[in-house]
Amino acid sequence: MCCFRVAEKFISINGEGPRAGELAVFLRFCGCNLNCEYCDTRWANTADVKYELATTEELVAYVKSTGIKNVTLTGGEPLLQADIARLIELLGAVGAEVEIETNGSVPLKDIIALSPRPAVTADYKLPSSGMEKYMLTENFSYLTLQDAVKFVVGDKCDLLRAEEIINGYELINRCRVYFSPVFGTIKPVEIVEFMKERKLNGVRLQLQLHKIIWNPDMRGV
């Protein structure tokens, strides 16, 4: 029997992505293959993190018990979980609308082929993250307008690199595209001015709602 290491599970609003502001059930899994400089969930990836072991069936039962339709699978990196495909399929079978928050370094081909198909919000790690070399740009070819690419921006160099990726892979025509500032590092107005200067039609600035509503370091929100 496969068990997931679940760092936390809770109900809140989606703080970012296409369903920002909507209620969702969050399942946060332990472990990540990257180590971004600005990571705000590093605690979930440490060797001594406290977690609960839960089977696929237990997680589906929990989601059903909440009465909430949207389910966000996050981490860490949820696509590293051994039985994640089966979990997604069973959640879909009970009427859940699944969104996966993935770090952009794990292949999406098999996940996109699932039925019902989950929505994907994929990060593209920019230079300030220290993790750009791990990005799989071939994932872009599997994205549709129900999906999103999120660029977490720390400085002007990040903005310039994001523009290069957006144009080079024609992301505006493929999926939704978001700029999100590294919290407390770059002012949102700087991103807006860059968008205006570069005529970045179709790109959306998105602030992390959960860090505005609650204490930025609070968990379970």
Tab-separated table of N, CA and C in Angstrom, residues 39-193:
chain	number	residue	atom	x	y	z
A	39	CYS	N	12.859	30.073	-1.420
A	39	CYS	CA	11.815	29.097	-1.081
A	39	CYS	C	11.121	29.469	0.231
A	40	ASP	N	9.782	29.515	0.213
A	40	ASP	CA	9.034	29.843	1.421
A	40	ASP	C	8.399	28.609	2.055
A	41	THR	N	8.685	27.427	1.498
A	41	THR	CA	8.196	26.192	2.123
A	41	THR	C	9.358	25.211	2.338
A	42	ARG	N	10.543	25.752	2.565
A	42	ARG	CA	11.717	24.895	2.769
A	42	ARG	C	11.520	23.954	3.953
A	43	TRP	N	10.744	24.398	4.915
A	43	TRP	CA	10.489	23.570	6.099
A	43	TRP	C	9.879	22.212	5.730
A	44	ALA	N	9.121	22.170	4.629
A	44	ALA	CA	8.455	20.929	4.228
A	44	ALA	C	9.409	19.943	3.564
A	45	ASN	N	10.637	20.382	3.321
A	45	ASN	CA	11.596	19.551	2.602
A	45	ASN	C	12.761	19.086	3.466
A	46	THR	N	12.749	19.446	4.741
A	46	THR	CA	13.854	19.071	5.623
A	46	THR	C	13.709	17.622	6.088
A	47	ALA	N	14.822	17.019	6.456
A	47	ALA	CA	14.820	15.617	6.859
A	47	ALA	C	14.005	15.376	8.123
A	48	ASP	N	13.905	16.387	8.984
A	48	ASP	CA	13.210	16.199	10.255
A	48	ASP	C	11.801	16.785	10.257
A	49	VAL	N	11.244	17.072	9.091
A	49	VAL	CA	9.910	17.652	9.031
A	49	VAL	C	8.886	16.676	9.611
A	50	LYS	N	7.932	17.207	10.352
A	50	LYS	CA	6.853	16.385	10.880
A	50	LYS	C	5.799	16.189	9.785
A	51	TYR	N	5.332	14.975	9.643
A	51	TYR	CA	4.357	14.680	8.598
A	51	TYR	C	3.442	13.559	9.043
A	52	GLU	N	2.333	13.404	8.330
A	52	GLU	CA	1.473	12.248	8.546
A	52	GLU	C	1.522	11.362	7.318
A	53	LEU	N	1.471	10.064	7.542
A	53	LEU	CA	1.385	9.120	6.438
A	53	LEU	C	-0.082	8.902	6.117
A	54	ALA	N	-0.431	9.036	4.846
A	54	ALA	CA	-1.826	8.873	4.430
A	54	ALA	C	-1.875	8.096	3.132
A	55	THR	N	-2.816	7.174	3.041
A	55	THR	CA	-3.001	6.424	1.807
A	55	THR	C	-3.772	7.263	0.804
A	56	THR	N	-3.776	6.803	-0.431
A	56	THR	CA	-4.553	7.467	-1.473
A	56	THR	C	-6.014	7.560	-1.065
A	57	GLU	N	-6.548	6.457	-0.573
A	57	GLU	CA	-7.965	6.409	-0.202
A	57	GLU	C	-8.277	7.349	0.959
A	58	GLU	N	-7.361	7.463	1.903
A	58	GLU	CA	-7.578	8.380	3.028
A	58	GLU	C	-7.590	9.832	2.577
A	59	LEU	N	-6.711	10.179	1.638
A	59	LEU	CA	-6.692	11.556	1.140
A	59	LEU	C	-7.948	11.878	0.342
A	60	VAL	N	-8.402	10.929	-0.457
A	60	VAL	CA	-9.639	11.149	-1.213
A	60	VAL	C	-10.816	11.313	-0.256
A	61	ALA	N	-10.865	10.485	0.781
A	61	ALA	CA	-11.939	10.578	1.763
A	61	ALA	C	-11.906	11.927	2.479
A	62	TYR	N	-10.710	12.402	2.798
A	62	TYR	CA	-10.584	13.705	3.453
A	62	TYR	C	-11.124	14.809	2.549
A	63	VAL	N	-10.719	14.792	1.288
A	63	VAL	CA	-11.184	15.819	0.345
A	63	VAL	C	-12.705	15.778	0.234
A	64	LYS	N	-13.275	14.599	0.115
A	64	LYS	CA	-14.737	14.475	0.015
A	64	LYS	C	-15.422	15.045	1.250
A	65	SER	N	-14.817	14.828	2.405
A	65	SER	CA	-15.440	15.266	3.658
A	65	SER	C	-15.496	16.785	3.786
A	66	THR	N	-14.632	17.494	3.066
A	66	THR	CA	-14.591	18.959	3.187
A	66	THR	C	-15.727	19.644	2.448
A	67	GLY	N	-16.259	19.003	1.409
A	67	GLY	CA	-17.282	19.643	0.590
A	67	GLY	C	-16.736	20.711	-0.335
A	68	ILE	N	-15.419	20.799	-0.474
A	68	ILE	CA	-14.781	21.793	-1.334
A	68	ILE	C	-14.377	21.143	-2.649
A	69	LYS	N	-14.695	21.815	-3.752
A	69	LYS	CA	-14.482	21.236	-5.082
A	69	LYS	C	-13.032	21.318	-5.543
A	70	ASN	N	-12.392	22.478	-5.359
A	70	ASN	CA	-11.021	22.652	-5.838
A	70	ASN	C	-10.031	21.952	-4.917
A	71	VAL	N	-9.063	21.268	-5.515
A	71	VAL	CA	-8.000	20.618	-4.750
A	71	VAL	C	-6.662	21.056	-5.325
A	72	THR	N	-5.795	21.584	-4.489
A	72	THR	CA	-4.466	22.009	-4.914
A	72	THR	C	-3.423	21.068	-4.329
A	73	LEU	N	-2.684	20.417	-5.212
A	73	LEU	CA	-1.594	19.530	-4.799
A	73	LEU	C	-0.301	20.320	-4.889
A	74	THR	N	0.399	20.428	-3.772
A	74	THR	CA	1.564	21.294	-3.723
A	74	THR	C	2.646	20.658	-2.857
A	75	GLY	N	3.689	21.388	-2.597
A	75	GLY	CA	4.799	20.818	-1.842
A	75	GLY	C	5.677	21.889	-1.265
A	76	GLY	N	6.969	21.569	-1.255
A	76	GLY	CA	7.620	20.478	-1.939
A	76	GLY	C	7.265	20.409	-3.424
A	77	GLU	N	7.507	19.224	-3.970
A	77	GLU	CA	7.187	18.955	-5.370
A	77	GLU	C	6.247	17.756	-5.440
A	78	PRO	N	4.947	17.993	-5.682
A	78	PRO	CA	3.975	16.901	-5.639
A	78	PRO	C	4.203	15.816	-6.682
A	79	LEU	N	4.791	16.161	-7.817
A	79	LEU	CA	4.960	15.164	-8.874
A	79	LEU	C	6.070	14.161	-8.576
A	80	LEU	N	6.780	14.345	-7.467
A	80	LEU	CA	7.760	13.344	-7.044
A	80	LEU	C	7.105	12.204	-6.268
A	81	GLN	N	5.843	12.369	-5.892
A	81	GLN	CA	5.144	11.346	-5.116
A	81	GLN	C	4.858	10.127	-5.988
A	82	ALA	N	5.172	8.946	-5.467
A	82	ALA	CA	5.125	7.725	-6.277
A	82	ALA	C	3.746	7.413	-6.828
A	83	ASP	N	2.691	7.679	-6.069
A	83	ASP	CA	1.334	7.287	-6.486
A	83	ASP	C	0.484	8.492	-6.863
A	84	ILE	N	1.136	9.590	-7.259
A	84	ILE	CA	0.394	10.834	-7.475
A	84	ILE	C	-0.604	10.709	-8.617
A	85	ALA	N	-0.283	9.947	-9.663
A	85	ALA	CA	-1.201	9.817	-10.793
A	85	ALA	C	-2.511	9.163	-10.359
A	86	ARG	N	-2.406	8.117	-9.544
A	86	ARG	CA	-3.616	7.441	-9.068
A	86	ARG	C	-4.426	8.362	-8.170
A	87	LEU	N	-3.773	9.138	-7.325
A	87	LEU	CA	-4.478	10.088	-6.474
A	87	LEU	C	-5.246	11.095	-7.324
A	88	ILE	N	-4.612	11.617	-8.351
A	88	ILE	CA	-5.266	12.596	-9.223
A	88	ILE	C	-6.493	11.971	-9.888
A	89	GLU	N	-6.347	10.748	-10.379
A	89	GLU	CA	-7.467	10.079	-11.046
A	89	GLU	C	-8.629	9.832	-10.094
A	90	LEU	N	-8.334	9.391	-8.873
A	90	LEU	CA	-9.407	9.122	-7.923
A	90	LEU	C	-10.069	10.410	-7.436
A	91	LEU	N	-9.298	11.465	-7.281
A	91	LEU	CA	-9.891	12.752	-6.928
A	91	LEU	C	-10.820	13.231	-8.037
A	92	GLY	N	-10.381	13.079	-9.265
A	92	GLY	CA	-11.238	13.457	-10.389
A	92	GLY	C	-12.507	12.628	-10.444
A	93	ALA	N	-12.403	11.363	-10.086
A	93	ALA	CA	-13.557	10.465	-10.141
A	93	ALA	C	-14.638	10.845	-9.131
A	94	VAL	N	-14.262	11.536	-8.054
A	94	VAL	CA	-15.265	11.958	-7.063
A	94	VAL	C	-15.677	13.416	-7.280
A	95	GLY	N	-15.292	13.985	-8.418
A	95	GLY	CA	-15.753	15.321	-8.779
A	95	GLY	C	-14.839	16.462	-8.400
A	96	ALA	N	-13.666	16.161	-7.868
A	96	ALA	CA	-12.732	17.232	-7.511
A	96	ALA	C	-12.084	17.811	-8.758
A	97	GLU	N	-11.805	19.096	-8.731
A	97	GLU	CA	-11.075	19.764	-9.805
A	97	GLU	C	-9.653	20.000	-9.305
A	98	VAL	N	-8.739	19.216	-9.840
A	98	VAL	CA	-7.381	19.162	-9.305
A	98	VAL	C	-6.470	20.143	-10.022
A	99	GLU	N	-5.700	20.884	-9.235
A	99	GLU	CA	-4.634	21.739	-9.768
A	99	GLU	C	-3.320	21.298	-9.133
A	100	ILE	N	-2.298	21.196	-9.956
A	100	ILE	CA	-0.975	20.806	-9.484
A	100	ILE	C	-0.055	22.009	-9.543
A	101	GLU	N	0.597	22.311	-8.436
A	101	GLU	CA	1.628	23.344	-8.418
A	101	GLU	C	2.974	22.636	-8.501
A	102	THR	N	3.643	22.764	-9.637
A	102	THR	CA	4.889	22.033	-9.863
A	102	THR	C	6.031	23.003	-10.155
A	103	ASN	N	7.252	22.562	-9.871
A	103	ASN	CA	8.379	23.494	-9.922
A	103	ASN	C	9.050	23.620	-11.285
A	104	GLY	N	8.515	22.949	-12.301
A	104	GLY	CA	9.037	23.125	-13.656
A	104	GLY	C	10.180	22.214	-14.032
A	105	SER	N	10.576	21.321	-13.119
A	105	SER	CA	11.721	20.456	-13.393
A	105	SER	C	11.333	18.991	-13.584
A	106	VAL	N	10.036	18.692	-13.483
A	106	VAL	CA	9.556	17.313	-13.578
A	106	VAL	C	8.701	17.176	-14.846
A	107	PRO	N	8.904	16.116	-15.631
A	107	PRO	CA	8.133	15.954	-16.869
A	107	PRO	C	6.625	15.931	-16.627
A	108	LEU	N	5.882	16.594	-17.528
A	108	LEU	CA	4.429	16.697	-17.397
A	108	LEU	C	3.669	15.751	-18.328
A	109	LYS	N	4.346	15.111	-19.254
A	109	LYS	CA	3.673	14.349	-20.305
A	109	LYS	C	2.667	13.354	-19.756
A	110	ASP	N	3.048	12.549	-18.782
A	110	ASP	CA	2.151	11.523	-18.262
A	110	ASP	C	1.016	12.114	-17.439
A	111	ILE	N	1.280	13.187	-16.726
A	111	ILE	CA	0.249	13.817	-15.902
A	111	ILE	C	-0.824	14.448	-16.780
A	112	ILE	N	-0.414	15.099	-17.855
A	112	ILE	CA	-1.354	15.745	-18.754
A	112	ILE	C	-2.263	14.721	-19.434
A	113	ALA	N	-1.785	13.488	-19.564
A	113	ALA	CA	-2.556	12.444	-20.236
A	113	ALA	C	-3.625	11.818	-19.349
A	114	LEU	N	-3.652	12.163	-18.056
A	114	LEU	CA	-4.629	11.576	-17.152
A	114	LEU	C	-6.041	12.047	-17.474
A	115	SER	N	-7.020	11.261	-17.062
A	115	SER	CA	-8.425	11.623	-17.260
A	115	SER	C	-9.184	11.374	-15.953
A	116	PRO	N	-9.852	12.424	-15.413
A	116	PRO	CA	-9.902	13.798	-15.911
A	116	PRO	C	-8.521	14.469	-15.820
A	117	ARG	N	-8.274	15.349	-16.757
A	117	ARG	CA	-6.975	16.015	-16.820
A	117	ARG	C	-6.876	17.093	-15.750
A	118	PRO	N	-5.823	17.073	-14.931
A	118	PRO	CA	-5.649	18.141	-13.942
A	118	PRO	C	-5.150	19.421	-14.600
A	119	ALA	N	-5.413	20.545	-13.949
A	119	ALA	CA	-4.813	21.812	-14.366
A	119	ALA	C	-3.413	21.897	-13.773
A	120	VAL	N	-2.532	22.574	-14.468
A	120	VAL	CA	-1.132	22.675	-14.043
A	120	VAL	C	-0.722	24.136	-13.921
A	121	THR	N	-0.127	24.481	-12.796
A	121	THR	CA	0.588	25.743	-12.665
A	121	THR	C	2.055	25.402	-12.485
A	122	ALA	N	2.834	25.684	-13.522
A	122	ALA	CA	4.249	25.307	-13.530
A	122	ALA	C	5.112	26.549	-13.340
A	123	ASP	N	6.026	26.481	-12.411
A	123	ASP	CA	7.003	27.554	-12.257
A	123	ASP	C	8.047	27.462	-13.371
A	124	TYR	N	8.574	28.613	-13.741
A	124	TYR	CA	9.842	28.641	-14.465
A	124	TYR	C	10.802	29.373	-13.549
A	125	LYS	N	11.827	28.670	-13.088
A	125	LYS	CA	12.757	29.247	-12.128
A	125	LYS	C	13.743	30.169	-12.827
A	126	LEU	N	13.729	31.415	-12.425
A	126	LEU	CA	14.571	32.447	-13.024
A	126	LEU	C	15.942	32.499	-12.334
A	127	PRO	N	16.886	33.289	-12.863
A	127	PRO	CA	18.261	33.263	-12.334
A	127	PRO	C	18.394	33.460	-10.832
A	128	SER	N	17.572	34.328	-10.232
A	128	SER	CA	17.736	34.588	-8.800
A	128	SER	C	17.394	33.377	-7.940
A	129	SER	N	16.698	32.407	-8.513
A	129	SER	CA	16.368	31.192	-7.758
A	129	SER	C	17.569	30.283	-7.587
A	130	GLY	N	18.536	30.377	-8.514
A	130	GLY	CA	19.669	29.469	-8.530
A	130	GLY	C	19.356	28.105	-9.116
A	131	MET	N	18.156	27.939	-9.675
A	131	MET	CA	17.704	26.628	-10.126
A	131	MET	C	17.310	26.585	-11.607
A	132	GLU	N	17.617	27.633	-12.356
A	132	GLU	CA	17.127	27.688	-13.737
A	132	GLU	C	17.642	26.528	-14.585
A	133	LYS	N	18.829	26.027	-14.313
A	133	LYS	CA	19.409	24.967	-15.142
A	133	LYS	C	18.597	23.678	-15.105
A	134	TYR	N	17.699	23.550	-14.147
A	134	TYR	CA	16.892	22.332	-14.030
A	134	TYR	C	15.539	22.432	-14.752
A	135	MET	N	15.250	23.562	-15.366
A	135	MET	CA	13.950	23.747	-15.993
A	135	MET	C	13.809	22.899	-17.264
A	136	LEU	N	12.652	22.269	-17.416
A	136	LEU	CA	12.347	21.444	-18.595
A	136	LEU	C	11.425	22.225	-19.523
A	137	THR	N	12.006	22.912	-20.481
A	137	THR	CA	11.186	23.732	-21.369
A	137	THR	C	10.307	22.889	-22.287
A	138	GLU	N	10.616	21.602	-22.438
A	138	GLU	CA	9.743	20.749	-23.245
A	138	GLU	C	8.361	20.615	-22.614
A	139	ASN	N	8.251	20.901	-21.325
A	139	ASN	CA	6.934	20.869	-20.682
A	139	ASN	C	5.969	21.885	-21.279
A	140	PHE	N	6.489	22.973	-21.813
A	140	PHE	CA	5.620	24.015	-22.366
A	140	PHE	C	4.693	23.470	-23.447
A	141	SER	N	5.155	22.483	-24.201
A	141	SER	CA	4.369	21.976	-25.318
A	141	SER	C	3.105	21.255	-24.867
A	142	TYR	N	3.014	20.888	-23.594
A	142	TYR	CA	1.843	20.168	-23.085
A	142	TYR	C	0.811	21.098	-22.443
A	143	LEU	N	1.127	22.364	-22.302
A	143	LEU	CA	0.248	23.289	-21.605
A	143	LEU	C	-0.841	23.829	-22.529
A	144	THR	N	-1.990	24.113	-21.930
A	144	THR	CA	-3.105	24.705	-22.659
A	144	THR	C	-3.595	25.924	-21.881
A	145	LEU	N	-4.661	26.526	-22.347
A	145	LEU	CA	-5.162	27.739	-21.713
A	145	LEU	C	-5.767	27.504	-20.337
A	146	GLN	N	-5.951	26.244	-19.942
A	146	GLN	CA	-6.385	25.981	-18.564
A	146	GLN	C	-5.199	25.932	-17.602
A	147	ASP	N	-3.991	25.978	-18.156
A	147	ASP	CA	-2.778	25.886	-17.354
A	147	ASP	C	-2.111	27.256	-17.226
A	148	ALA	N	-1.048	27.292	-16.441
A	148	ALA	CA	-0.327	28.557	-16.237
A	148	ALA	C	1.156	28.302	-16.058
A	149	VAL	N	1.934	29.295	-16.465
A	149	VAL	CA	3.354	29.349	-16.121
A	149	VAL	C	3.546	30.554	-15.219
A	150	LYS	N	4.204	30.323	-14.095
A	150	LYS	CA	4.439	31.386	-13.118
A	150	LYS	C	5.930	31.696	-13.057
A	151	PHE	N	6.245	32.962	-13.193
A	151	PHE	CA	7.620	33.435	-13.055
A	151	PHE	C	7.733	34.185	-11.727
A	152	VAL	N	8.474	33.623	-10.792
A	152	VAL	CA	8.707	34.301	-9.520
A	152	VAL	C	9.924	35.204	-9.706
A	153	VAL	N	9.692	36.495	-9.565
A	153	VAL	CA	10.650	37.520	-9.978
A	153	VAL	C	11.316	38.156	-8.767
A	154	GLY	N	12.657	38.198	-8.801
A	154	GLY	CA	13.388	38.811	-7.698
A	154	GLY	C	14.065	40.123	-8.046
A	155	ASP	N	14.324	40.354	-9.352
A	155	ASP	CA	15.040	41.568	-9.748
A	155	ASP	C	14.854	41.814	-11.244
A	156	LYS	N	15.506	42.861	-11.754
A	156	LYS	CA	15.369	43.243	-13.161
A	156	LYS	C	15.916	42.152	-14.091
A	157	CYS	N	16.985	41.508	-13.687
A	157	CYS	CA	17.532	40.418	-14.513
A	157	CYS	C	16.513	39.295	-14.679
A	158	ASP	N	15.795	38.997	-13.628
A	158	ASP	CA	14.740	37.989	-13.715
A	158	ASP	C	13.661	38.405	-14.709
A	159	LEU	N	13.275	39.673	-14.655
A	159	LEU	CA	12.239	40.166	-15.567
A	159	LEU	C	12.685	40.037	-17.021
A	160	LEU	N	13.913	40.390	-17.293
A	160	LEU	CA	14.425	40.297	-18.662
A	160	LEU	C	14.473	38.850	-19.135
A	161	ARG	N	14.872	37.941	-18.255
A	161	ARG	CA	14.917	36.534	-18.623
A	161	ARG	C	13.508	35.973	-18.827
A	162	ALA	N	12.574	36.381	-17.978
A	162	ALA	CA	11.186	35.937	-18.135
A	162	ALA	C	10.619	36.392	-19.480
A	163	GLU	N	10.905	37.634	-19.856
A	163	GLU	CA	10.432	38.139	-21.149
A	163	GLU	C	11.005	37.299	-22.289
A	164	GLU	N	12.263	36.938	-22.176
A	164	GLU	CA	12.905	36.124	-23.202
A	164	GLU	C	12.224	34.760	-23.337
A	165	ILE	N	11.911	34.139	-22.222
A	165	ILE	CA	11.251	32.825	-22.242
A	165	ILE	C	9.826	32.953	-22.787
A	166	ILE	N	9.103	33.950	-22.341
A	166	ILE	CA	7.724	34.153	-22.796
A	166	ILE	C	7.670	34.313	-24.309
A	167	ASN	N	8.550	35.139	-24.850
A	167	ASN	CA	8.562	35.375	-26.291
A	167	ASN	C	9.110	34.173	-27.059
A	168	GLY	N	10.171	33.586	-26.533
A	168	GLY	CA	10.812	32.479	-27.235
A	168	GLY	C	9.925	31.257	-27.382
A	169	TYR	N	9.061	31.024	-26.398
A	169	TYR	CA	8.177	29.850	-26.430
A	169	TYR	C	6.713	30.227	-26.673
A	170	GLU	N	6.479	31.488	-27.015
A	170	GLU	CA	5.132	31.967	-27.329
A	170	GLU	C	4.134	31.545	-26.256
A	171	LEU	N	4.501	31.775	-25.016
A	171	LEU	CA	3.683	31.292	-23.910
A	171	LEU	C	2.322	31.965	-23.829
A	172	ILE	N	2.254	33.217	-24.255
A	172	ILE	CA	0.970	33.922	-24.190
A	172	ILE	C	-0.092	33.198	-25.009
A	173	ASN	N	0.320	32.559	-26.086
A	173	ASN	CA	-0.630	31.836	-26.929
A	173	ASN	C	-0.903	30.417	-26.432
A	174	ARG	N	-0.121	29.944	-25.477
A	174	ARG	CA	-0.245	28.566	-24.995
A	174	ARG	C	-1.051	28.459	-23.701
A	175	CYS	N	-0.800	29.386	-22.779
A	175	CYS	CA	-1.320	29.232	-21.415
A	175	CYS	C	-1.407	30.605	-20.765
A	176	ARG	N	-1.832	30.622	-19.528
A	176	ARG	CA	-1.813	31.866	-18.759
A	176	ARG	C	-0.397	32.102	-18.236
A	177	VAL	N	-0.039	33.360	-18.105
A	177	VAL	CA	1.319	33.707	-17.689
A	177	VAL	C	1.245	34.722	-16.550
A	178	TYR	N	1.972	34.427	-15.482
A	178	TYR	CA	1.964	35.284	-14.305
A	178	TYR	C	3.376	35.710	-13.908
A	179	PHE	N	3.470	36.956	-13.455
A	179	PHE	CA	4.640	37.431	-12.734
A	179	PHE	C	4.248	37.516	-11.260
A	180	SER	N	5.082	36.974	-10.403
A	180	SER	CA	4.840	37.058	-8.965
A	180	SER	C	6.124	37.501	-8.284
A	181	PRO	N	6.083	38.582	-7.509
A	181	PRO	CA	7.324	39.067	-6.887
A	181	PRO	C	7.783	38.166	-5.747
A	182	VAL	N	9.106	38.007	-5.614
A	182	VAL	CA	9.648	37.387	-4.401
A	182	VAL	C	9.266	38.289	-3.245
A	183	PHE	N	8.521	37.757	-2.307
A	183	PHE	CA	7.941	38.568	-1.241
A	183	PHE	C	9.025	39.325	-0.481
A	184	GLY	N	8.867	40.654	-0.434
A	184	GLY	CA	9.783	41.497	0.312
A	184	GLY	C	11.089	41.807	-0.386
A	185	THR	N	11.241	41.368	-1.663
A	185	THR	CA	12.506	41.552	-2.383
A	185	THR	C	12.400	42.584	-3.488
A	186	ILE	N	11.318	42.543	-4.249
A	186	ILE	CA	11.108	43.489	-5.332
A	186	ILE	C	9.714	44.094	-5.179
A	187	LYS	N	9.588	45.375	-5.418
A	187	LYS	CA	8.291	46.033	-5.273
A	187	LYS	C	7.405	45.715	-6.474
A	188	PRO	N	6.137	45.409	-6.245
A	188	PRO	CA	5.235	45.135	-7.364
A	188	PRO	C	5.202	46.240	-8.409
A	189	VAL	N	5.358	47.486	-7.970
A	189	VAL	CA	5.328	48.599	-8.922
A	189	VAL	C	6.462	48.488	-9.935
A	190	GLU	N	7.607	47.943	-9.529
A	190	GLU	CA	8.724	47.771	-10.457
A	190	GLU	C	8.358	46.779	-11.559
A	191	ILE	N	7.602	45.751	-11.208
A	191	ILE	CA	7.172	44.769	-12.199
A	191	ILE	C	6.159	45.398	-13.147
A	192	VAL	N	5.240	46.177	-12.602
A	192	VAL	CA	4.243	46.845	-13.445
A	192	VAL	C	4.925	47.786	-14.432
A	193	GLU	N	5.899	48.552	-13.962
A	193	GLU	CA	6.590	49.484	-14.849
A	193	GLU	C	7.323	48.732	-15.962
